[in-house]
Short mmCIF file of C-alpha atoms and ligand atoms in Angstrom, two decimals:
data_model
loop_
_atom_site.label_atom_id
_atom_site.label_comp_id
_atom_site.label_asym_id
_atom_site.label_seq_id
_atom_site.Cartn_x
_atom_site.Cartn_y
_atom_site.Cartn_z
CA UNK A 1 -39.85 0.83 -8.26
CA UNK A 2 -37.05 3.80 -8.07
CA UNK A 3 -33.93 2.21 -7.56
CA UNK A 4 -32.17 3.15 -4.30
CA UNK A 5 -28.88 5.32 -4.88
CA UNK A 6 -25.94 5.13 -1.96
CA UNK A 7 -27.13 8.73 -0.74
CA UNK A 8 -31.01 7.55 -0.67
CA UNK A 9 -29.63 4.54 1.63
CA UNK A 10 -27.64 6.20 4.05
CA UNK A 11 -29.91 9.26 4.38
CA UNK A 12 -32.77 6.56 5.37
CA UNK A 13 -30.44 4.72 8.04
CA UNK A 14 -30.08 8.50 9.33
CA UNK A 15 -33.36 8.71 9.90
CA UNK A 16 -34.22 5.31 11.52
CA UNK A 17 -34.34 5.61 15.20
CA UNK A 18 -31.59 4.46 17.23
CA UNK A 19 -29.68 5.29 13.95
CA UNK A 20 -25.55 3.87 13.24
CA UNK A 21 -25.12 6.35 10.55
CA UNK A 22 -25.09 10.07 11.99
CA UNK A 23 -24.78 12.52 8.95
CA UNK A 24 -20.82 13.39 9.20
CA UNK A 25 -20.60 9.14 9.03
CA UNK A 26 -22.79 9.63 6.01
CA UNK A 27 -21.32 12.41 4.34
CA UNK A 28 -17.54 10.32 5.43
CA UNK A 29 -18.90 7.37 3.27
CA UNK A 30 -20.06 9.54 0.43
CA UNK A 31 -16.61 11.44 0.56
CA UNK A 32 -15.11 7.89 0.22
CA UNK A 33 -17.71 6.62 -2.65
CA UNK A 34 -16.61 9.50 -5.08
CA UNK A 35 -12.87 8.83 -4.50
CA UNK A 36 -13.59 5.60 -5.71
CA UNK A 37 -15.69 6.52 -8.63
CA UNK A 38 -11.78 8.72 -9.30
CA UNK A 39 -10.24 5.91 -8.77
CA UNK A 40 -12.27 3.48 -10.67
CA UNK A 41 -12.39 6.08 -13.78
CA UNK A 42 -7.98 5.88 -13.31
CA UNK A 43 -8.05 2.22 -13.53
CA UNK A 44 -9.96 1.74 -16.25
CA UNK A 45 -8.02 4.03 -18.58
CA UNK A 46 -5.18 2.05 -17.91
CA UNK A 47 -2.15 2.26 -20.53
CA UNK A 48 -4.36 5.37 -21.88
CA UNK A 49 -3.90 7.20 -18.65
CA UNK A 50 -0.39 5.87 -18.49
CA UNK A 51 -1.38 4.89 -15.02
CA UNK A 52 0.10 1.15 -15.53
CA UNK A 53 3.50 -0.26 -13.90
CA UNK A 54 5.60 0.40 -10.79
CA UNK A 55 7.72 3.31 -9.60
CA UNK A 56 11.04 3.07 -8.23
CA UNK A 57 9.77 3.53 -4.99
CA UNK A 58 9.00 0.50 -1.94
CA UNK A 59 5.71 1.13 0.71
CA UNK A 60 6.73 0.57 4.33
CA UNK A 61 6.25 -3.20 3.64
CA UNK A 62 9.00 -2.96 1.42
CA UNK A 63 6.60 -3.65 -1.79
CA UNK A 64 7.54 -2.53 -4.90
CA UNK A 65 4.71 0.76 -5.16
CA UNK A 66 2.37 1.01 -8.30
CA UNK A 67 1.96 3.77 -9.92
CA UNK A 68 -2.11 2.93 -9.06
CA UNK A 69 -1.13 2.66 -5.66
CA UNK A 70 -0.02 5.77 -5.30
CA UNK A 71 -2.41 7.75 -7.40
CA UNK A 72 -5.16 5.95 -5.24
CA UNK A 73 -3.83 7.00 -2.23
CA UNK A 74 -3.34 10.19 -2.86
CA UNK A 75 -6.98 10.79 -4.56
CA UNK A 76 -7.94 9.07 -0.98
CA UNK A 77 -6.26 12.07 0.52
CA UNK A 78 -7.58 14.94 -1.13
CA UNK A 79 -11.12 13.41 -1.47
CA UNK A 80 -10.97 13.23 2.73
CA UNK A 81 -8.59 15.91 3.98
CA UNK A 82 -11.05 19.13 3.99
CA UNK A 83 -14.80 17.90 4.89
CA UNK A 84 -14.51 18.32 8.32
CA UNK A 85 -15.51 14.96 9.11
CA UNK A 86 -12.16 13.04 9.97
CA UNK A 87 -9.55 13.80 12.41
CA UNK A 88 -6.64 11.65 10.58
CA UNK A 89 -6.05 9.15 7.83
CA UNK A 90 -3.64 5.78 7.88
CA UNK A 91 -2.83 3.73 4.38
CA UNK A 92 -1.41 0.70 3.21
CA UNK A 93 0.95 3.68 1.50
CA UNK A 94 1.64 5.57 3.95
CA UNK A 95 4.57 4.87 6.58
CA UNK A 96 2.98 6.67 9.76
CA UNK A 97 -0.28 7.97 10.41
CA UNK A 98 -2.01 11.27 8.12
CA UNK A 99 -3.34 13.82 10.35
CA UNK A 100 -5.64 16.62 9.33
CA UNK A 101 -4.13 19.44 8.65
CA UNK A 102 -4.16 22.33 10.81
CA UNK A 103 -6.00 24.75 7.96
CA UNK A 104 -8.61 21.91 7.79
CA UNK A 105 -11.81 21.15 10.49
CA UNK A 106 -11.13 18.15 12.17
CA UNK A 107 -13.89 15.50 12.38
CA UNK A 108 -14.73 12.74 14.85
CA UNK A 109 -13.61 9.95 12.78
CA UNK A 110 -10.70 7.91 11.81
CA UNK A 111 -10.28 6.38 7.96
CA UNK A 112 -7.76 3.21 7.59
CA UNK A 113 -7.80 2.23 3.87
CA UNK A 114 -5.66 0.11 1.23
CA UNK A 115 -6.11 2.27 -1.85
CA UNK A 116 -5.69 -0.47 -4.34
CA UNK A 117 -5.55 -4.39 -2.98
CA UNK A 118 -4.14 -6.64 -5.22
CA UNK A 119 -2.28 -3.87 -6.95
CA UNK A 120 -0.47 -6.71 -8.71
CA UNK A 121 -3.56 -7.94 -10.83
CA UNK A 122 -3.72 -4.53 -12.34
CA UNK A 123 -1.09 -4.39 -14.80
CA UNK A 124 -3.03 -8.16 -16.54
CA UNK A 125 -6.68 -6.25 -16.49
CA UNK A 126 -7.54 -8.14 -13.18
CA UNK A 127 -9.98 -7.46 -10.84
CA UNK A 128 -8.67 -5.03 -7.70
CA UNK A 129 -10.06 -3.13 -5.18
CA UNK A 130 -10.37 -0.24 -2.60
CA UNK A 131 -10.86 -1.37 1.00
CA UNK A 132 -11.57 0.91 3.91
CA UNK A 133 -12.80 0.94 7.63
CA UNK A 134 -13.90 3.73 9.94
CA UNK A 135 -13.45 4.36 13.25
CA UNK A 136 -14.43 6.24 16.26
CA UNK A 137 -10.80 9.38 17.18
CA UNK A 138 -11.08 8.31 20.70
CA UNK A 139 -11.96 10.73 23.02
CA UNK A 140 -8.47 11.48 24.31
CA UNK A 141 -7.70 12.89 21.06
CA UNK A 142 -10.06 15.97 21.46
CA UNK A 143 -7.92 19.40 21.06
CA UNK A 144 -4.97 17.26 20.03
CA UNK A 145 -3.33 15.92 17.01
CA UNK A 146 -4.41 12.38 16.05
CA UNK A 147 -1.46 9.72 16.98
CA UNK A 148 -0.86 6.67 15.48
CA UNK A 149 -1.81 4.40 19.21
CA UNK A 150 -5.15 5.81 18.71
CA UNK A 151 -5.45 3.79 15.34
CA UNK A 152 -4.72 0.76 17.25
CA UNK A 153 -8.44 -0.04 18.01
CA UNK A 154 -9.67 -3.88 17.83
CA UNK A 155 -11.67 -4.29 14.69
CA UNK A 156 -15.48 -4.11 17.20
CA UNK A 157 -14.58 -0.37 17.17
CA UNK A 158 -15.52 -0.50 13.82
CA UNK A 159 -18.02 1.99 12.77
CA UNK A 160 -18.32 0.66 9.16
CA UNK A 161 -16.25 -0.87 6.60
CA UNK A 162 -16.29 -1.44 2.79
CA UNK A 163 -14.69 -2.27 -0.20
CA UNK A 164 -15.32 -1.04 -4.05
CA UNK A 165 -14.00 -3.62 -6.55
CA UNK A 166 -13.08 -2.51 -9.49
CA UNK A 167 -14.29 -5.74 -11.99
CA UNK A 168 -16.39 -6.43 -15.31
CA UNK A 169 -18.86 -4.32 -12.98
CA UNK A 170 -17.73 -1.62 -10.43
CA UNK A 171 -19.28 -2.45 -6.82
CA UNK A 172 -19.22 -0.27 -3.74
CA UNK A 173 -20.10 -2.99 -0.72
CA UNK A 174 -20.94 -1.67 2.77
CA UNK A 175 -21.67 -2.06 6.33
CA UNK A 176 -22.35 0.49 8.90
CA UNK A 177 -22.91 -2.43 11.13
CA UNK A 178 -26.56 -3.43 10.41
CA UNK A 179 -26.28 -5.83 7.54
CA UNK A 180 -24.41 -5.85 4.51
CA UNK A 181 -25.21 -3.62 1.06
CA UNK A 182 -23.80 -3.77 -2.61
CA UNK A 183 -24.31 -0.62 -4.88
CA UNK A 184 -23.51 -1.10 -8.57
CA UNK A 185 -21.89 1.92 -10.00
CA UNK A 186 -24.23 3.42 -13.19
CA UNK A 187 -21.53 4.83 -15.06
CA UNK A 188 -23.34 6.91 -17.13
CA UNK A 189 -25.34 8.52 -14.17
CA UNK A 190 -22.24 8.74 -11.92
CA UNK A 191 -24.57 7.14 -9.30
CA UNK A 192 -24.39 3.99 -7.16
CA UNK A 193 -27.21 1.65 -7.00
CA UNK A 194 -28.60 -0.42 -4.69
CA UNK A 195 -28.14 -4.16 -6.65
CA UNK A 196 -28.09 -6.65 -3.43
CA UNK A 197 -28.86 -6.69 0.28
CA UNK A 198 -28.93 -7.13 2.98
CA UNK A 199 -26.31 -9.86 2.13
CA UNK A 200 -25.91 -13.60 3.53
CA UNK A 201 -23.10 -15.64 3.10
CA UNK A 202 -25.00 -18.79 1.00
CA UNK A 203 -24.01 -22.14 2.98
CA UNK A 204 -22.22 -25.46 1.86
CA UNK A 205 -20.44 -24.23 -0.84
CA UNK A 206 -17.77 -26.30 -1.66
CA UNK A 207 -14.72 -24.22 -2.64
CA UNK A 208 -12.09 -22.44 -1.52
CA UNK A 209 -9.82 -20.00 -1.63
CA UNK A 210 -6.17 -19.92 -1.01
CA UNK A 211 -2.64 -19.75 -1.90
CA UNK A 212 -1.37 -23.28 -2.08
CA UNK A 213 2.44 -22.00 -3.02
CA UNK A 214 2.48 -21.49 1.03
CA UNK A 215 1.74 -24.80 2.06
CA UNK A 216 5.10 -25.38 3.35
CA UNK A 217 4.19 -22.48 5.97
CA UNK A 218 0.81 -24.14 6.59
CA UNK A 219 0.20 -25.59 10.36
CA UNK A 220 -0.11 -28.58 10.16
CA UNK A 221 -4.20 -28.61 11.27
CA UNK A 222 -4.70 -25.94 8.09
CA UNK A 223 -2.67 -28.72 5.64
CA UNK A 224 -5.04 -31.36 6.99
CA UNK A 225 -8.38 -29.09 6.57
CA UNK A 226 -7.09 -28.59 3.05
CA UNK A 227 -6.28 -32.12 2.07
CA UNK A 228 -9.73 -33.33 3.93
CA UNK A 229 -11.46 -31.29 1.28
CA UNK A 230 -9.40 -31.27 -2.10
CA UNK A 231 -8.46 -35.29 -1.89
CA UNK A 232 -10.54 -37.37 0.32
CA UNK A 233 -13.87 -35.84 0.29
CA UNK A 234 -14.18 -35.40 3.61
CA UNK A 235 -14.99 -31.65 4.31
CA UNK A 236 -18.87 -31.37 4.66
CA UNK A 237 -19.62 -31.59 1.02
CA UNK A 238 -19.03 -35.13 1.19
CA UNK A 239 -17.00 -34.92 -2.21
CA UNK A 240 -13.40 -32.68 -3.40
CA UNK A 241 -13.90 -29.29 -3.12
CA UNK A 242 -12.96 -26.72 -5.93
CA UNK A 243 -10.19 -24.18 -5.60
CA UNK A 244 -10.04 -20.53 -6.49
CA UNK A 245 -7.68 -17.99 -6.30
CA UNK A 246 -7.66 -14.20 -7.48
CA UNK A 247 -4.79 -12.91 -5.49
CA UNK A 248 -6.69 -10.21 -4.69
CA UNK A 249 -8.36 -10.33 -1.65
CA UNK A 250 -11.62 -8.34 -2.64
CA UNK A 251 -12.33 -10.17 -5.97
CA UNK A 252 -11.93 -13.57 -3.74
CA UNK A 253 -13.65 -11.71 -0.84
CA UNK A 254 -16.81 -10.72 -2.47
CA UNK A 255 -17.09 -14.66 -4.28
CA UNK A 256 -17.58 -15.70 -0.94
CA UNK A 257 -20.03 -12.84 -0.06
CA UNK A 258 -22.41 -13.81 -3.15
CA UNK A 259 -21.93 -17.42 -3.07
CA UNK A 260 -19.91 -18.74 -0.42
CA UNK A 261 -16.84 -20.76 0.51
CA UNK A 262 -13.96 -20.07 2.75
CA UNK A 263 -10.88 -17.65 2.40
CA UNK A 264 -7.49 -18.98 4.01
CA UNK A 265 -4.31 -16.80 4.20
CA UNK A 266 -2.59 -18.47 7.43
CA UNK A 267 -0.18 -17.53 9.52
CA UNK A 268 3.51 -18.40 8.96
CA UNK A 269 3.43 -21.36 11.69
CA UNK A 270 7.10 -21.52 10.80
CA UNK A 271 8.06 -17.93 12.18
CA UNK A 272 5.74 -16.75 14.47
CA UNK A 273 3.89 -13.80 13.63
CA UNK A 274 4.69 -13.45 10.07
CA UNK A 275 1.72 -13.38 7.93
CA UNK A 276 0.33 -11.68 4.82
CA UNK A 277 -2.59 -9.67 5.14
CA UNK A 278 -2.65 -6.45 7.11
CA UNK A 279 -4.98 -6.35 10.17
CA UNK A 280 -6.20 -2.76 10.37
CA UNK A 281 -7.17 -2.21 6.30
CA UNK A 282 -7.42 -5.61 5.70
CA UNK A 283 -8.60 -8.32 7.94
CA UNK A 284 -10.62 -6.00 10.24
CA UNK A 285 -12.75 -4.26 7.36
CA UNK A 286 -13.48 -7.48 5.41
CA UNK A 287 -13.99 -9.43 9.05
CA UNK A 288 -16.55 -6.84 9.56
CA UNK A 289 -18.58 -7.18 6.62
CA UNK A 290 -18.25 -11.33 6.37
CA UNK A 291 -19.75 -11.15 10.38
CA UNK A 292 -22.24 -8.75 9.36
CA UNK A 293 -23.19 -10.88 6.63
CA UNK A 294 -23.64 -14.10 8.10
CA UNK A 295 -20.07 -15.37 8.24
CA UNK A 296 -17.15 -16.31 10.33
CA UNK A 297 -13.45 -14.88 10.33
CA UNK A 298 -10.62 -15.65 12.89
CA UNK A 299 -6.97 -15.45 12.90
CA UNK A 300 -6.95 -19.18 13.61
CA UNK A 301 -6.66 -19.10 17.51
CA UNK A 302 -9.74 -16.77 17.71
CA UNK A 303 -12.31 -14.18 16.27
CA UNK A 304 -10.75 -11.38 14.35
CA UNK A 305 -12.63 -8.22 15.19
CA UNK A 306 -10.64 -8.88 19.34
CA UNK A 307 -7.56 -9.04 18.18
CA UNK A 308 -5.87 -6.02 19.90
CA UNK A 309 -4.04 -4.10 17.27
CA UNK A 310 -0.06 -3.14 18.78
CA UNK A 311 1.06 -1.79 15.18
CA UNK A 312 -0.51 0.18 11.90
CA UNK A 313 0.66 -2.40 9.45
CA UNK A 314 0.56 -5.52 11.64
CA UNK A 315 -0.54 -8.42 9.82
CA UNK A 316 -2.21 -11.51 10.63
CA UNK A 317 -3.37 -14.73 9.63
CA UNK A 318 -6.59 -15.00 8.22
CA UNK A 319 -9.06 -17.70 7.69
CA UNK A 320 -13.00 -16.25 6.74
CA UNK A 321 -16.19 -17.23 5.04
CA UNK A 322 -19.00 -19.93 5.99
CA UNK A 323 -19.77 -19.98 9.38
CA UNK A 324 -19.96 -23.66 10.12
CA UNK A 325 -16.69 -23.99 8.22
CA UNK A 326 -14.99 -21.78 9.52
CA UNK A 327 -15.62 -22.98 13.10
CA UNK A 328 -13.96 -26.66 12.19
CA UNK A 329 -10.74 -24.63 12.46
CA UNK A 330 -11.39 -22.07 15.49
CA UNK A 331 -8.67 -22.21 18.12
CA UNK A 332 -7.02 -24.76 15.71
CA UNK A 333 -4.63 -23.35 14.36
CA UNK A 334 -1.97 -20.55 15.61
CA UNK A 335 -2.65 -17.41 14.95
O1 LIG B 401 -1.70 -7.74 0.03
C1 LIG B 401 -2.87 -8.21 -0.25
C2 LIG B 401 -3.00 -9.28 -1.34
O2 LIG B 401 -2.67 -8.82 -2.61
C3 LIG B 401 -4.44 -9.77 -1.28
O3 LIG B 401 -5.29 -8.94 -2.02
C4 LIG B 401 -4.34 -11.17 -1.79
O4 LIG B 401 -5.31 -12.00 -1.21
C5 LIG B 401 -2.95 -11.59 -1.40
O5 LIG B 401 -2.21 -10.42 -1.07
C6 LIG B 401 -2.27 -12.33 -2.50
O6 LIG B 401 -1.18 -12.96 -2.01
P1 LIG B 401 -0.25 -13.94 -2.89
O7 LIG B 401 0.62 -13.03 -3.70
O8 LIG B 401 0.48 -14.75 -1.90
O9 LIG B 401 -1.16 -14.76 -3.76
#
């Protein structure tokens, strides 16, 4: 059988009645696959592209920028700015909100994007990624620039999301909100294939994923789920679980996706809402596609994709994966 390319895929979801993916959507996604084939071609020349290290400059977040970061944003921003299809762009990189230009068409659509998560596994040939979400310019913003409030949509607005990860293989994964696809990019064709989907979060799998330098900032209800499961044997496995941690949230992320497990990066319950992980390019996107794939993913107190967004880079506790474990801490813990 032919293998099914990216383009093949979203042209057929065109086509199916009642379809989520209108052509400018597909063409957006498209636009955003070949900035990551740039990106994943910059990464992987590494010292040889002299594309390793930090600048002297901080992100909004006050995070040391890599050079990657910045490169990645800005190939994000020329691959996007003139096709017509978006009316603005927002980034982990960027302080405010990028608007299309005035000598550009402006597009229906909003992009939201962390060029390069876990930027700080790049420098030790670790995997990192590209995540990204799309949404729907409200219609308020018609014959106006785009503003930064009309970012601030809950992650159900959600048109689709993604991530590539840039690892041993390079993987584009995707939802336009009707299951969830992985594309392996064929290097030598230039071309992303179809390698999995639609995608289901496997059950029962006993491991899990987080930072345990933060347990002093753990609630007490997420210290407890942890112990349960690492000491005691008393998580649903019936025996101690097994830890893993990337540090970057789309290598650790897409583990779950292919074999399960949960993902934990809690809230601060020491100082209320600091957290880690950025709701609009992080936590919504990858919500999105764990939902979409079978899964579960809530700030603690409640289901991601409602939290009502009151700031670009607002972050939030996170806690996603297997469904049934997931729910043990639901309205547990504070978001
Ligand atoms: O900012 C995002 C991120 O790098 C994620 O990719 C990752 O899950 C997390 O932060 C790592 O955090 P820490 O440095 O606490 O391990």
């Amino acid at each position: 059988m032919r293998p099914t390319t990216l383009t093949r895929f979203l042209l057929e979801k065109q086509r199916e009645p009642n379809s989520t993916c209108p052509p400018e959507l597909r063409l957006l996604i498209e636009t955003v696959a070949r900035a990551c084939k740039a990106i994943n071609h910059a990464i992987a020349k590494g010292a040889l592209g002299d594309v390793l290290g930090s600048l002297d400059s901080e992100n909004v977040q006050g995070e040391v920028q890599k050079k990657l970061d910045v490169l990645a944003n800005e190939l994000l921003v020329d691959a996007n700015e003139w096709g017509g299809h978006l009316a603005g762009m927002a980034s982990e990189e960027m302080e405010t909100i990028h608007p299309i230009p005035n000598r550009y068409p402006r597009g229906e659509y909003l992009l939201v994007y962390d060029p390069i998560d876990g930027s700080s596994n790049v420098d030790v040939n670790l995997s990192v990624g590209t995540i990204f979400s799309v949404l729907r310019a409200p219609e308020a913003c018609a014959g106006r620039e785009v503003r930064e409030e009309d970012f601030l949509q809950p992650g159900t607005a959600q048109v689709a999301a993604g991530y590539a990860i840039y690892g041993p293989q390079t993987l584009l994964v995707l939802t336009i909100g009707s299951g969830v696809y992985e594309f392996t990019l064929d290097r030598e064709l230039g071309a992303w294939i179809m390698t999995d989907g639609p995608m289901q979060i496997p059950s029962g799998n006993c491991e899990i994923a987080i930072n345990m330098a933060r347990r002093p900032q753990w609630a007490p209800e997420v210290v407890t789920f942890i112990d349960d499961r690492l000491t005691s044997g008393k998580g649903p496995c019936g025996r101690d679980y097994n830890m893993r941690w990337t540090a970057s949230m789309v290598a650790d992320v897409h583990r779950i996706l292919k074999r399960g497990g949960v993902f934990l990066y809690p809230a601060d319950h020491r100082t209320p809402g600091k957290a880690r992980l950025r709701l609009l390019y992080e936590a919504n996107p990858m919500s999105f596609l764990v939902e979409q794939a079978g899964g579960a993913s809530i700030d603690g107190a409640g289901r991601i994709m409602e939290v009502t967004p009151v700031g670009l880079h607002q972050r939030v506790g996170l806690i996603l994966g297997d469904k049934e474990q997931v729910a043990e801490l639901r309205g547990a813990v504070p978001a």
